CSV table of C-alpha atoms in Angstrom, one decimal:
chain,number,residue,atom,x,y,z
A,1,ASP,CA,-2.3,2.5,-26.0
A,2,ASP,CA,-2.5,-1.0,-24.3
A,3,LYS,CA,1.3,-1.3,-23.8
A,4,ASN,CA,1.1,1.6,-21.2
A,5,ARG,CA,-2.1,0.3,-19.6
A,6,PHE,CA,-1.7,-1.9,-16.5
A,7,THR,CA,-4.4,-4.1,-15.0
A,8,SER,CA,-5.0,-5.5,-11.6
A,9,ILE,CA,-7.7,-8.2,-11.3
A,10,VAL,CA,-10.0,-8.2,-8.2
A,11,LYS,CA,-11.7,-11.4,-7.2
A,12,TYR,CA,-14.7,-11.0,-4.8
A,13,GLY,CA,-15.2,-13.5,-2.0
A,14,GLU,CA,-16.6,-13.9,1.5
A,15,LEU,CA,-14.9,-15.5,4.5
A,16,LYS,CA,-17.3,-16.7,7.2
A,17,HIS,CA,-16.4,-17.8,10.7
A,18,ASN,CA,-18.8,-20.2,12.2
A,19,GLY,CA,-17.7,-21.5,15.6
A,20,GLU,CA,-14.4,-23.3,14.9
A,21,LYS,CA,-14.9,-23.5,11.2
A,22,TYR,CA,-14.2,-21.1,8.4
A,23,THR,CA,-15.8,-21.2,4.9
A,24,LEU,CA,-14.6,-19.3,1.9
A,25,SER,CA,-16.8,-18.6,-1.1
A,26,ILE,CA,-15.4,-16.8,-4.2
A,27,ARG,CA,-17.6,-15.4,-6.9
A,28,SER,CA,-16.8,-16.4,-10.5
A,29,GLU,CA,-16.7,-12.9,-11.9
A,30,ASN,CA,-13.5,-10.8,-11.8
A,31,LEU,CA,-13.3,-7.0,-11.9
A,32,HIS,CA,-10.4,-5.4,-13.8
A,33,TYR,CA,-8.9,-2.2,-12.5
A,34,PHE,CA,-6.8,-0.1,-14.9
A,35,THR,CA,-4.1,2.5,-14.6
A,36,GLN,CA,-1.6,4.1,-16.9
A,37,ASN,CA,0.7,5.0,-14.0
A,38,SER,CA,3.9,3.1,-14.2
A,39,TYR,CA,7.5,3.1,-13.0
A,40,HIS,CA,10.2,1.1,-14.9
A,41,GLY,CA,7.5,-0.6,-16.9
A,42,LEU,CA,5.6,-1.8,-13.9
A,43,GLY,CA,2.1,-0.8,-12.8
A,44,ALA,CA,-1.0,-1.8,-10.8
A,45,GLU,CA,1.0,-3.8,-8.2
A,46,LEU,CA,-1.6,-3.2,-5.5
A,47,SER,CA,-0.8,-4.2,-2.0
A,48,GLU,CA,-3.7,-2.9,0.1
A,49,LEU,CA,-7.4,-2.1,-0.2
A,50,ILE,CA,-8.8,0.2,2.5
A,51,TYR,CA,-11.9,2.3,3.2
A,52,PHE,CA,-10.9,5.8,4.4
A,53,ASN,CA,-12.6,9.2,4.5
A,54,GLY,CA,-15.8,7.8,2.9
A,55,LYS,CA,-13.8,6.4,-0.1
A,56,LEU,CA,-12.2,3.2,-1.1
A,57,TYR,CA,-8.5,3.3,-1.8
A,58,THR,CA,-5.8,1.0,-3.0
A,59,ILE,CA,-2.0,1.4,-2.8
A,60,ASP,CA,0.6,0.5,-5.4
A,61,GLY,CA,3.0,-1.2,-3.2
A,62,GLU,CA,6.1,-0.5,-5.4
A,63,LYS,CA,5.6,3.1,-6.3
A,64,GLY,CA,3.7,4.5,-3.3
A,65,ILE,CA,0.8,5.8,-5.3
A,66,ILE,CA,-2.5,5.8,-3.4
A,67,PHE,CA,-5.4,5.5,-5.8
A,68,GLU,CA,-9.1,6.1,-5.2
A,69,VAL,CA,-11.0,3.1,-6.5
A,70,LYS,CA,-13.9,4.1,-8.7
A,71,HIS,CA,-16.8,1.9,-9.7
A,72,GLY,CA,-16.2,0.4,-13.2
A,73,GLY,CA,-12.5,-0.2,-12.9
A,74,ASN,CA,-10.8,3.2,-12.8
A,75,LEU,CA,-8.0,3.9,-10.4
A,76,ILE,CA,-7.6,7.7,-9.8
A,77,PRO,CA,-4.2,8.8,-8.3
A,78,TRP,CA,-4.8,10.7,-5.0
A,79,ILE,CA,-1.3,11.1,-3.5
A,80,THR,CA,2.2,9.6,-4.0
A,81,LEU,CA,4.3,8.6,-1.0
A,82,LYS,CA,8.0,9.0,-1.2
A,83,ASN,CA,10.8,7.1,0.6
A,84,ASP,CA,12.4,8.1,3.9
A,85,ASP,CA,11.3,11.5,5.2
A,86,GLY,CA,9.3,12.1,2.0
A,87,ASN,CA,12.0,14.1,0.2
A,88,GLN,CA,13.4,11.2,-1.8
A,89,LYS,CA,12.7,10.5,-5.5
A,90,GLY,CA,11.9,6.9,-5.0
A,91,GLY,CA,8.4,5.7,-4.3
A,92,PHE,CA,7.5,4.3,-0.9
A,93,GLN,CA,7.1,0.5,-0.9
A,94,ALA,CA,3.8,0.4,0.9
A,95,LYS,CA,2.9,-3.1,2.3
A,96,TRP,CA,0.2,-2.4,4.8
A,97,ALA,CA,-2.3,0.3,5.9
A,98,THR,CA,-4.8,0.9,8.7
A,99,VAL,CA,-7.0,3.8,9.8
A,100,LYS,CA,-6.5,5.3,13.3
A,101,ASN,CA,-7.8,8.6,14.8
A,102,ASP,CA,-9.1,9.8,11.4
A,103,LYS,CA,-5.6,9.2,9.8
A,104,LEU,CA,-4.6,6.7,7.2
A,105,ILE,CA,-1.4,5.0,8.4
A,106,VAL,CA,0.7,3.3,5.7
A,107,GLY,CA,3.8,1.2,6.4
A,108,SER,CA,6.4,-0.9,4.7
A,109,VAL,CA,8.1,-4.2,5.8
A,110,GLY,CA,9.7,-2.6,8.9
A,111,MET,CA,13.3,-3.7,8.5
A,112,ALA,CA,16.5,-2.2,7.2
A,113,PHE,CA,18.4,-3.6,4.2
A,114,LEU,CA,22.0,-3.6,3.0
A,115,ASP,CA,22.3,-1.9,-0.4
A,116,ALA,CA,24.6,-4.2,-2.3
A,117,LYS,CA,25.8,-1.4,-4.6
A,118,THR,CA,26.7,1.2,-2.0
A,119,MET,CA,27.1,-1.1,1.0
A,120,ASN,CA,25.0,1.4,2.9
A,121,ILE,CA,22.2,0.5,5.3
A,122,ASP,CA,18.8,1.4,3.6
A,123,ARG,CA,16.3,2.4,6.3
A,124,ASP,CA,13.5,3.5,3.9
A,125,ALA,CA,11.2,0.6,5.0
A,126,LEU,CA,11.4,1.8,8.7
A,127,TRP,CA,9.3,4.8,7.9
A,128,VAL,CA,5.5,5.1,8.1
A,129,LYS,CA,3.3,7.7,6.4
A,130,GLU,CA,0.4,9.3,8.3
A,131,ILE,CA,-2.1,10.9,6.0
A,132,SER,CA,-4.9,13.3,6.9
A,133,GLU,CA,-8.3,13.3,5.2
A,134,SER,CA,-7.1,16.3,3.2
A,135,GLY,CA,-4.1,14.4,1.9
A,136,HIS,CA,-1.4,16.0,4.1
A,137,ILE,CA,1.4,13.5,4.7
A,138,THR,CA,3.4,13.3,7.9
A,139,ASN,CA,6.5,11.0,7.7
A,140,LYS,CA,7.4,9.2,10.9
A,141,TYR,CA,10.5,7.1,11.6
A,142,TRP,CA,9.2,4.0,13.2
A,143,ASP,CA,12.4,2.0,14.0
A,144,SER,CA,11.5,1.7,17.7
A,145,GLU,CA,7.9,0.7,17.0
A,146,TYR,CA,8.9,-1.9,14.5
A,147,LYS,CA,11.5,-3.2,17.0
A,148,LYS,CA,8.7,-3.7,19.6
A,149,VAL,CA,6.8,-5.7,17.1
A,150,ARG,CA,9.8,-7.9,16.2
A,151,ASP,CA,10.6,-8.4,19.9
A,152,ALA,CA,7.0,-9.4,20.7
A,153,MET,CA,7.1,-12.0,17.9
A,154,GLY,CA,10.3,-13.5,19.3
């Protein structure tokens, strides 16, 4: 059923640094990745592409689903990250990822927001998720780490 199938288009390219100059070449072919995972009618809003534990992963930045990227265009759900301490119903809005000490570290935008409906401070984006190779998730509140980054940026 195509109405429940979501596509993300990948363009392949190469960025080369040569002295003080950069050149970018983009291949003409596109690769389409498909998923039927959705939330409120949205799907395949991929925010990151990262190699971890011998596999290629991508993260749906709105729903917190980490997919294994399979050759041929399939996205296989691996784990789902939840907001805050991991015990919330909403998916984690993942915006970046890196690998450190054999862990996949996934973070959000790193700032709190005012919820216009409740007038409460929403701190969900101040958490990061540390994921082991087996998929165990440790939720870490990173307010002080994000503050250090903001302070360093002026």
